[in-house]
Coordinates of C-alpha atoms in Angstrom, one line a residue:
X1 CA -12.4 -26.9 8.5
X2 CA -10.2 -28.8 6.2
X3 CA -9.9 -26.8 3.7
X4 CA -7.1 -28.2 2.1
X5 CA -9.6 -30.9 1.0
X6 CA -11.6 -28.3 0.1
X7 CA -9.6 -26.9 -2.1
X8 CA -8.6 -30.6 -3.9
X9 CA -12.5 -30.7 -4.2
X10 CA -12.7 -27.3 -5.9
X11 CA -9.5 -28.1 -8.5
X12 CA -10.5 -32.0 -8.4
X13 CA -13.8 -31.8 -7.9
X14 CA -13.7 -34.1 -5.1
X15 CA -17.4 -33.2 -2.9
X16 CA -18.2 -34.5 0.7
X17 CA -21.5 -36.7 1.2
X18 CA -24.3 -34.3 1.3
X19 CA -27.7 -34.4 2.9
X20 CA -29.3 -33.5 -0.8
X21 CA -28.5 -34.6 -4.4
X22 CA -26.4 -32.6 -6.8
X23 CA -24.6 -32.7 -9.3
X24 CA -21.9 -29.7 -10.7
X25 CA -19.8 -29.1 -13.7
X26 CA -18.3 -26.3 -15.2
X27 CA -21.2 -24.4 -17.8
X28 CA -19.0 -23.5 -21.1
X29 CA -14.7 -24.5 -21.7
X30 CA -13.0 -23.0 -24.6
X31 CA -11.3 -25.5 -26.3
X32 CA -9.5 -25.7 -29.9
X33 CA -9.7 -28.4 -33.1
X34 CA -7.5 -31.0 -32.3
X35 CA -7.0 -29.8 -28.2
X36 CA -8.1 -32.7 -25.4
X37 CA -10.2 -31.1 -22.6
X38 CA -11.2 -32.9 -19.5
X39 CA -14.6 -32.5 -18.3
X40 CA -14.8 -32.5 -14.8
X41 CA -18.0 -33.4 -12.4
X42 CA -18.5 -33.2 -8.7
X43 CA -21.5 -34.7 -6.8
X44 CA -23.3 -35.3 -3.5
X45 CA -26.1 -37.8 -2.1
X46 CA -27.5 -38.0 1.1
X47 CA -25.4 -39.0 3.8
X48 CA -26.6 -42.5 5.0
X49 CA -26.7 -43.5 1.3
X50 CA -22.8 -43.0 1.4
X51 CA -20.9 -46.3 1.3
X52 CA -24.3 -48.7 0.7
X53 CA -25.1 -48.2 -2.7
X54 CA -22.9 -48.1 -5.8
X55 CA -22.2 -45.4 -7.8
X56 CA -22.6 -45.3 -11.0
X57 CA -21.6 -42.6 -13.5
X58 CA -22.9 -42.4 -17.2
X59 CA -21.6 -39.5 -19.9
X60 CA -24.1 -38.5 -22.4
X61 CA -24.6 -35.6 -25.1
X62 CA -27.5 -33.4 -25.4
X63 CA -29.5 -32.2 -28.1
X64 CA -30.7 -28.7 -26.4
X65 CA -29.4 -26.6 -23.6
X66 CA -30.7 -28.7 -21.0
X67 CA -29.1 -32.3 -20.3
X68 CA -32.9 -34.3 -19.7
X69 CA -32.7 -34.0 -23.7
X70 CA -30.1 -36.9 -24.5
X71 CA -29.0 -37.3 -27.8
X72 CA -26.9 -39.9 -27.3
X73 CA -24.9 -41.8 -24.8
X74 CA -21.2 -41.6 -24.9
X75 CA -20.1 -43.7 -22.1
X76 CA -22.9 -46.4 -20.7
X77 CA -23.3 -47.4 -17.2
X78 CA -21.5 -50.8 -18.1
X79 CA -18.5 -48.2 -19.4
X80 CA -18.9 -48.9 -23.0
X81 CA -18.0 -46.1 -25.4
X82 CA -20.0 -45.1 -28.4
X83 CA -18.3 -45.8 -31.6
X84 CA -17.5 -42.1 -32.6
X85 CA -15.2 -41.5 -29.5
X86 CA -13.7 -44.9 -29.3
X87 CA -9.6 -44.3 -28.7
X88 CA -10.6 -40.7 -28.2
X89 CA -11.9 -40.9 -24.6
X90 CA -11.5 -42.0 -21.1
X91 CA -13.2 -41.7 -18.0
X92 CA -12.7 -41.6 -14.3
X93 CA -15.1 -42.5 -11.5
X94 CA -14.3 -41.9 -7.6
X95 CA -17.4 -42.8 -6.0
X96 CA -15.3 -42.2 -2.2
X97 CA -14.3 -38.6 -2.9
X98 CA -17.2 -37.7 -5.1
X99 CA -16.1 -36.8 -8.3
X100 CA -15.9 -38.0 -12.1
X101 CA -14.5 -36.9 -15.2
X102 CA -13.5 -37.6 -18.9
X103 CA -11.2 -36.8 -21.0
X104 CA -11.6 -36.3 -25.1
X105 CA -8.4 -36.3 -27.1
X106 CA -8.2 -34.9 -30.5
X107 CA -11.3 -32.5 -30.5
X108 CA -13.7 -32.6 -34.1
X109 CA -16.0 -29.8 -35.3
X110 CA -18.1 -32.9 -35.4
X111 CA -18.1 -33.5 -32.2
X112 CA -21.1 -32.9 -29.8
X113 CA -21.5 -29.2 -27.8
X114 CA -23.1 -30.4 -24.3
X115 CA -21.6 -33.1 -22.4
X116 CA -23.8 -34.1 -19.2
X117 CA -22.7 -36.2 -16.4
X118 CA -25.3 -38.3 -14.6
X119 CA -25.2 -39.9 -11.6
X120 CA -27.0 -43.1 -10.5
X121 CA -27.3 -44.1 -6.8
X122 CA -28.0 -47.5 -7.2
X123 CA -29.9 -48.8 -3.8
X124 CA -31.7 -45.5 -3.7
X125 CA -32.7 -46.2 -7.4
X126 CA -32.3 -42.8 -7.9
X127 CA -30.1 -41.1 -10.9
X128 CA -29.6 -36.8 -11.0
X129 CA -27.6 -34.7 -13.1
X130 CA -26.6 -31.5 -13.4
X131 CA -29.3 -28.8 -15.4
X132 CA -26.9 -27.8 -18.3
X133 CA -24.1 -29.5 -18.5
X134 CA -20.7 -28.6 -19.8
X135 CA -20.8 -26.9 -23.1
X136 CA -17.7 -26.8 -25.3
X137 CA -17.1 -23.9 -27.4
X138 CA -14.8 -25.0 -30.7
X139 CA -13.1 -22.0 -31.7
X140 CA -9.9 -21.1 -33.4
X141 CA -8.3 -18.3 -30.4
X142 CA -4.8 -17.7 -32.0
X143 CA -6.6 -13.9 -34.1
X144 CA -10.2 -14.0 -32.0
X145 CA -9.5 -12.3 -28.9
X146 CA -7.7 -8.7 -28.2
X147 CA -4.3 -9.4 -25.6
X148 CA -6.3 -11.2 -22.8
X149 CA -4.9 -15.1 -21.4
X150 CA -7.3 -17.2 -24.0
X151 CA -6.2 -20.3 -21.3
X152 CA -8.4 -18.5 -18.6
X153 CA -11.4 -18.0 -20.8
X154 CA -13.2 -20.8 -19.6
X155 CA -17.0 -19.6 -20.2
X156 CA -16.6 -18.5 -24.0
X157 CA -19.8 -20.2 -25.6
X158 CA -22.1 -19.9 -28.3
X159 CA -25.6 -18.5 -28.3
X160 CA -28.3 -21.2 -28.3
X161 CA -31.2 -20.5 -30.7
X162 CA -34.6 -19.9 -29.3
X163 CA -35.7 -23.1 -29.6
X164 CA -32.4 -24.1 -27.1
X165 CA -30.6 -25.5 -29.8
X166 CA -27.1 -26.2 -28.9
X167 CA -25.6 -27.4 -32.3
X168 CA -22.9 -25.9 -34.3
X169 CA -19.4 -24.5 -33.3
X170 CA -18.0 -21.0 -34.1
X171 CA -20.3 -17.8 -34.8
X172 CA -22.3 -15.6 -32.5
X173 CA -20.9 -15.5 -29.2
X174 CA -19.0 -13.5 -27.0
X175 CA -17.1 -14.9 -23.3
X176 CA -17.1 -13.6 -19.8
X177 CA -16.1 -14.8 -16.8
X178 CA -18.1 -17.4 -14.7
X179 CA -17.9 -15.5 -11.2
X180 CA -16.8 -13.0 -9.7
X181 CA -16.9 -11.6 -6.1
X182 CA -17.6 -7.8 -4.4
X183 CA -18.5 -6.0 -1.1
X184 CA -21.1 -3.7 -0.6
X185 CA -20.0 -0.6 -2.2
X186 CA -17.2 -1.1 -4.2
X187 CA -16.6 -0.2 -8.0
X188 CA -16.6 -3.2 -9.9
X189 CA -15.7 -4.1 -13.8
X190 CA -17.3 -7.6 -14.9
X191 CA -15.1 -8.3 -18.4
X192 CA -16.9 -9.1 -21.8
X193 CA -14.6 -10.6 -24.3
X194 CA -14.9 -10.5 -27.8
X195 CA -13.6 -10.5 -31.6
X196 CA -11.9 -8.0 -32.9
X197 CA -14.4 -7.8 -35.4
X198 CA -16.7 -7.4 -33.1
X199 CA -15.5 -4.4 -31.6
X200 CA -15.7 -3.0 -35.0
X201 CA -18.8 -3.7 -36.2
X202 CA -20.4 -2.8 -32.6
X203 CA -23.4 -0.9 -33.0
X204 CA -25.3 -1.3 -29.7
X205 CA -24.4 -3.1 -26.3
X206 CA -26.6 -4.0 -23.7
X207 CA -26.1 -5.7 -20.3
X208 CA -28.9 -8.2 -19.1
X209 CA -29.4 -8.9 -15.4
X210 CA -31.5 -12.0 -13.9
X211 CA -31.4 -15.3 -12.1
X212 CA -30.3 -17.6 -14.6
X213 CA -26.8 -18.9 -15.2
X214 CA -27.6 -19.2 -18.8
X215 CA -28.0 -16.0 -20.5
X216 CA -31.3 -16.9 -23.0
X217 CA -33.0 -16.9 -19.7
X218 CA -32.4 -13.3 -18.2
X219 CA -34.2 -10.5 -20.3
X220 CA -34.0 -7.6 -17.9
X221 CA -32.0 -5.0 -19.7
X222 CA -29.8 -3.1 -16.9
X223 CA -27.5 -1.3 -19.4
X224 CA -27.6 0.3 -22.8
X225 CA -25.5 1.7 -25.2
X226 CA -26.8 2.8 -28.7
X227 CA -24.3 5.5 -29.6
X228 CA -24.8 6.8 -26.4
X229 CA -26.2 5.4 -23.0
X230 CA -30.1 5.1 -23.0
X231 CA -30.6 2.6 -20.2
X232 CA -29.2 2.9 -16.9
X233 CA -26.4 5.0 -17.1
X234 CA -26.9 6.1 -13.1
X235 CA -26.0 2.5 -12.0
X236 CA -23.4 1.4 -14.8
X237 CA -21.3 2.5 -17.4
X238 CA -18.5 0.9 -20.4
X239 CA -15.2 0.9 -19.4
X240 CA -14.1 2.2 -22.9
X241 CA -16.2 1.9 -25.6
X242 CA -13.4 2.3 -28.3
X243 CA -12.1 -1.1 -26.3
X244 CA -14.2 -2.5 -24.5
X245 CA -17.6 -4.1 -23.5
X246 CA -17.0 -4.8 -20.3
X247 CA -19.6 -3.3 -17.4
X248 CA -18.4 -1.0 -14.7
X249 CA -20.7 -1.1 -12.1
X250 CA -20.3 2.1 -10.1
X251 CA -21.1 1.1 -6.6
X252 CA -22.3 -2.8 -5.6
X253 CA -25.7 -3.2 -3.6
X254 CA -25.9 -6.0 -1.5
X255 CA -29.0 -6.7 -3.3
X256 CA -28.4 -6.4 -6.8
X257 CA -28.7 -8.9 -9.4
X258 CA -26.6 -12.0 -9.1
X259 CA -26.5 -12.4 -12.7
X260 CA -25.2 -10.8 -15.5
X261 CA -24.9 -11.1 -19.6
X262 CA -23.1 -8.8 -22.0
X263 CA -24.7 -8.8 -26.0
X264 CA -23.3 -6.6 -28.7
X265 CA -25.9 -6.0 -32.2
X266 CA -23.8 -5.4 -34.9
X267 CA -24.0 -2.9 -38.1
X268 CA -25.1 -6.1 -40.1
X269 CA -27.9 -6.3 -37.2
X270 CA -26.5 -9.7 -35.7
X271 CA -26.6 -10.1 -31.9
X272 CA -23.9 -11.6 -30.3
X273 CA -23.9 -12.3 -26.8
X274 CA -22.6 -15.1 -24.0
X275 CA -24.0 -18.3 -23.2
X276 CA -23.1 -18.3 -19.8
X277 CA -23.2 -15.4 -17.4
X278 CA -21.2 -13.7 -14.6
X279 CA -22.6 -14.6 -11.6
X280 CA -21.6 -12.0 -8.7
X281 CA -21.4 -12.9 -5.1
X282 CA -21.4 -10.3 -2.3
X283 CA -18.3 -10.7 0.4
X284 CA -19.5 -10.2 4.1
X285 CA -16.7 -9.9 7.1
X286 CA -16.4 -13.4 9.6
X287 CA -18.2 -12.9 12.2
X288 CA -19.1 -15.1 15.2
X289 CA -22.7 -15.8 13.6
X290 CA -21.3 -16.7 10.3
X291 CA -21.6 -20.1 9.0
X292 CA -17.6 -19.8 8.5
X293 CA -14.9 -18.0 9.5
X294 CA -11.3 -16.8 8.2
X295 CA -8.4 -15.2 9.9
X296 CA -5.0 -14.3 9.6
X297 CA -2.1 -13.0 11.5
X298 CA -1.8 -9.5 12.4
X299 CA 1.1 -9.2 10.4
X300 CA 4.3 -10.9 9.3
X301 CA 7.6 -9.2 7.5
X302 CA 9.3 -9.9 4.3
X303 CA 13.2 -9.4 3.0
X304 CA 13.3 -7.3 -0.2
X305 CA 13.9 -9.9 -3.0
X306 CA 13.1 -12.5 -1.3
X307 CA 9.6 -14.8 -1.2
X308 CA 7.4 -14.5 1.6
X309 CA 3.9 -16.7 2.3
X310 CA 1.0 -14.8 4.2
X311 CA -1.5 -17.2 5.8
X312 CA -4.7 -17.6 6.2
X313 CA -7.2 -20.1 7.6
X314 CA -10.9 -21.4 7.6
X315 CA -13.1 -23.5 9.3
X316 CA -16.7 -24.3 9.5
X317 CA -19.0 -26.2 11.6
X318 CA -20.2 -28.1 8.6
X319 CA -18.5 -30.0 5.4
X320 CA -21.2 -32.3 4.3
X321 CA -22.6 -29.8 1.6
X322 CA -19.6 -28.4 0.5
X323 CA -18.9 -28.9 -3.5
X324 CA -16.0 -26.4 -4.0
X325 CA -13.7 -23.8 -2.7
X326 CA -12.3 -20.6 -4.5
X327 CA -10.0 -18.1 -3.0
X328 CA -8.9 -14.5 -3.7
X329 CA -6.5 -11.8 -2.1
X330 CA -7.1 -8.3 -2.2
X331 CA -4.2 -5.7 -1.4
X332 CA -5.0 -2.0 0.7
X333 CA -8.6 -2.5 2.1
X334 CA -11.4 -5.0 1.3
X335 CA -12.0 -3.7 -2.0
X336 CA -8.4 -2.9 -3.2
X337 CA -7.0 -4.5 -6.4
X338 CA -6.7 -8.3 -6.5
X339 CA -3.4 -9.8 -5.8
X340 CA -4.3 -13.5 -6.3
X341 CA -7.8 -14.2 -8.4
X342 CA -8.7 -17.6 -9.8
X343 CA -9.0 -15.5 -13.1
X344 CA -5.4 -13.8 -13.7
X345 CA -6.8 -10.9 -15.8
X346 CA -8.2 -9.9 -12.8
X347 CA -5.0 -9.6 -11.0
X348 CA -3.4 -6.0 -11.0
X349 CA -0.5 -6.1 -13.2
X350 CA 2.1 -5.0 -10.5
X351 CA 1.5 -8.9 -9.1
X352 CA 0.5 -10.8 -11.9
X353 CA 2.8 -13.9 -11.9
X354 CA 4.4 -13.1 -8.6
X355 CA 2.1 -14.3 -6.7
X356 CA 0.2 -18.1 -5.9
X357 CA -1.7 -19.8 -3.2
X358 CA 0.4 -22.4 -1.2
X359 CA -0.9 -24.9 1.1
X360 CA -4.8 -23.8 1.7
X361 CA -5.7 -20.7 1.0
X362 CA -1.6 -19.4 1.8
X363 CA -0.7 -16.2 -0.7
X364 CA 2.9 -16.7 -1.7
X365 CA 4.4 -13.3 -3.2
X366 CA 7.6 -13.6 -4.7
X367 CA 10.0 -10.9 -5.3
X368 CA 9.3 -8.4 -3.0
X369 CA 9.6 -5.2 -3.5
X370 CA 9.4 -2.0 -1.1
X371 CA 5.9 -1.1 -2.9
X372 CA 4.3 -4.2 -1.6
X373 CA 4.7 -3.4 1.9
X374 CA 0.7 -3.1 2.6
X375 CA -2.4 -4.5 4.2
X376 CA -3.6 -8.4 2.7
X377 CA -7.3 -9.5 3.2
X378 CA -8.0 -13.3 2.4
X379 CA -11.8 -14.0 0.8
X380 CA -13.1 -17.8 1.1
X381 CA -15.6 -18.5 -1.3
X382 CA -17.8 -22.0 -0.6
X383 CA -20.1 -23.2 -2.9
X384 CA -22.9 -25.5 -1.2
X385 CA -25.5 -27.6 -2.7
X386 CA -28.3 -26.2 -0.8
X387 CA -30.8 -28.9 -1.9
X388 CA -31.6 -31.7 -4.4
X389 CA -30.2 -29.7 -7.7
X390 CA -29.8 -26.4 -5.8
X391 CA -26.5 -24.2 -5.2
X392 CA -25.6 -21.2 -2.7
X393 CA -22.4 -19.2 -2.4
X394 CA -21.2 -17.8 0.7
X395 CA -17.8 -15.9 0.8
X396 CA -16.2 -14.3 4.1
X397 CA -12.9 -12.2 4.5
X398 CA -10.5 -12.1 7.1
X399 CA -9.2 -9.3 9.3
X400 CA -6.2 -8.7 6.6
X401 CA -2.8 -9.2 7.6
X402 CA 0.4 -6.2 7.3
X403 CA 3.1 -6.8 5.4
X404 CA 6.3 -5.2 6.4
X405 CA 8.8 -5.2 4.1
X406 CA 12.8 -4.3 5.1
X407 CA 15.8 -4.7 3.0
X408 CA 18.7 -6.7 4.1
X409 CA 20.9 -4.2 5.6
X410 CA 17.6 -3.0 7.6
X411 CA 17.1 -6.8 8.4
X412 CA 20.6 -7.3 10.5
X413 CA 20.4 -3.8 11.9
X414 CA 17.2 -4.9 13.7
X415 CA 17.8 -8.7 13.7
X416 CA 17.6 -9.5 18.0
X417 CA 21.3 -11.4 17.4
X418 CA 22.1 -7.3 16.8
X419 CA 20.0 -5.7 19.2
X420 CA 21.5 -7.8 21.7
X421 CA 24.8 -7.5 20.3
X422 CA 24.4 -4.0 20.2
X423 CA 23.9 -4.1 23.8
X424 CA 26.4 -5.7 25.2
X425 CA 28.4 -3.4 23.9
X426 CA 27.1 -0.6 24.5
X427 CA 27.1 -1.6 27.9
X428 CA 30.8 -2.8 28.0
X429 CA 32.0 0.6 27.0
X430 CA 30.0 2.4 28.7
X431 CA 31.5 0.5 31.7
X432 CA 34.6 1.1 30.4
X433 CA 34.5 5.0 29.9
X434 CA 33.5 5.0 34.0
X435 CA 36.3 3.1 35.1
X436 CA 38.7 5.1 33.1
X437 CA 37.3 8.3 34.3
X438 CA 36.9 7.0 38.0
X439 CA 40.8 5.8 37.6
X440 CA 42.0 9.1 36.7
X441 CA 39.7 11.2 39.6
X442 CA 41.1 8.9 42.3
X443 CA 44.8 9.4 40.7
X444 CA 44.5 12.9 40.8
X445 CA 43.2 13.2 44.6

């Protein structure tokens, strides 16, 4: 597989032609007053419309959560921009890699919350968009949040009203992450991020589970804490109440809910919760019947101080469907800490900012150190559009590659210019000390 490409399509959001419609954009970015954001959207037709029929890309806002309720068009399918954005916006269409976007300088409290691409086939006379949108959450970060990376907090959102309104900036809401991945059996903490005032005001939290990427829409309650647990405490528990909101889950079933939403009731008897939830994707080893694979090299070494890139490829039989790649690397076994994550509070601290992906899916660790001589396993996450308006998540890990780390003198002890060298000599005095002794056996005779 190419999945270099794939990877320009995940960060670009450049898709391959697809036997079914879609159409994909990020659910909630935080963004500040006066910020630009770009919106990104990726999207698929059938393949034998690809190349006959023009594209054509329109940007409107909705009124509710869903994007069939248009409240106004921002950019028409002639590319004229409504009054209000004028200056303020620009957009992008690649109709040959599958992917669109716009850009809004200068962001107002006034402006809209849901931005929805939608995507006209022309021949086909067929137009499809994505179910929710993009929603932007206005919101002042620089006293909100405890010490967390506000950059990475891409799903912080407000809570629609019951009704699905959208409107309004600010308020009620709280922020997680938009996925996250796990193997069967491992111990797993999905994050909940919040105000400070939040955490001390909190008088009951409670974890919601469902099918829904939008939180309004899963009501099973999986957790609860109300001074102490009352729901579920056998399956989950808070990392740190005192802290913390965040859910540990204490051992991952391969069948367990995909989603998951964190909501915090307040003293004053407000509920605050997340717009969007954490969606959780279970990790399976490549295996010969898999619709991918990933390997790596058994192992590879590393000088102490020094940089060193560990590898790691993928291919499948198919591209057609795929609308976007993410990739993680997890140190000691396939449930170890993460040293690369597409979300750096995830990353254990001992590698956060040492390490990148290079090339593919390549981990680059810089400054090694004797401490990170240890077992690597690559996960490949590929999001598909499964069918017209419909999304599946496979992710497969490789075989996990050993790193050996040596210092430098270590290095040119064991270097083979050495080993050889080492030899020769070796073998020169050797042959030496027998003619010497033979020499003076003879010369006593």
């Amino acid at each position: 597989m190419r999945l270099s490409i794939l990877l320009f399509c995940f960060f670009c959001g450049i898709c391959w032609a697809s036997p079914y419609f879609c159409v994909h954009q990020p659910k909630t970015l935080h963004v500040k007053e006066g910020d630009s954001v770009t919106i990104p959207c990726s999207y698929t037709h059938p393949e034998d419309r690809r190349g006959k029929s023009r594209i054509r890309v329109t940007w409107v806002e909705a009124y509710t959560v869903y994007c069939s309720s248009i409240k106004k068009h921002i950019i028409d399918s002639h590319g004229n921009i409504t009054e209000e954005y004028k200056d303020r916006i620009s957009a992008v269409n690649h109709p040959d890699n599958q992917t669109a976007s716009i850009v809004i300088r200068g962001l107002k409290a006034s402006d809209g919350n849901i931005f929805c691409c939608r995507v006209y086939v022309v021949k086909a006379g067929y137009e499809y968009y994505d179910k929710y949108g993009t929603f932007l959450n206005l919101a002042d970060l620089s006293e909100a949040f405890d010490t967390v990376d506000h950059h990475l907090l891409l799903t912080m959102c407000n809570e629609p009203d019951r009704m699905g309104n959208a409107s309004g900036y600010g308020g009620k809401w709280l922020s997680q992450v938009e996925e996250l991945i796990a193997v069967p059996g491992e111990e797993l903490v999905i994050p909940c991020h919040h105000l400070l005032k939040t955490l001390r005001e909190a008088l009951q939290v409670t974890w919601y589970g469902g099918d829904s990427e939008l939180c309004d829409f899963n009501s099973e309650k999986i957790y609860k804490w109300d001074q102490k647990p009352t729901i579920g405490a056998d399956e989950f528990s808070l990392v740190n109440i005192s802290e913390d909101f965040s859910l540990r889950i204490h051992r991952v079933q391969s069948n367990g809910r995909p989603h998951y939403c964190c909501s915090v009731t307040t003293s004053g008897r407000e509920e605050m919760k997340s717009r969007s939830s954490t969606e959780l994707t279970i990790a399976g080893p490549s295996l010969s019947s898999s619709p991918f694979s990933v390997t790596q090299p058994y192992n590879i070494t590393g000088l102490i101080g020094q940089s060193v890139t560990l590898s790691c490829f993928s291919s499948r039989s198919m591209e057609s469907d795929v609308l976007g790649v993410n990739i993680y690397w997890r140190l000691g076994n396939t449930s170890g800490p993460y040293v690369y994550h597409p979300y750096k509070e995830m990353i254990h601290p001992d590698y956060r900012g040492r390490t990148g992906i290079q090339g593919e899916a390549d981990l680059q660790i810089q400054g090694l150190q004797m401490s990170d001589g240890s077992m690597y396993y690559c996960f490949v996450m590929i999001r598909l559009c499964a069918g017209n308006g419909q999304y599946e998540k496979l992710v497969q890990y490789g075989g996990g590659t050993r790193l050996i780390v040596t210092d430098l003198v270590q290095s040119h002890l064991h270097s083979p210019i050495t080993i050889f060298a080492s030899y020769i000599g070796l073998k020169f005095f050797t042959s030496l000390a027998l003619f010497i002794f033979a020499f003076i056996y003879y010369k006593n005779l």
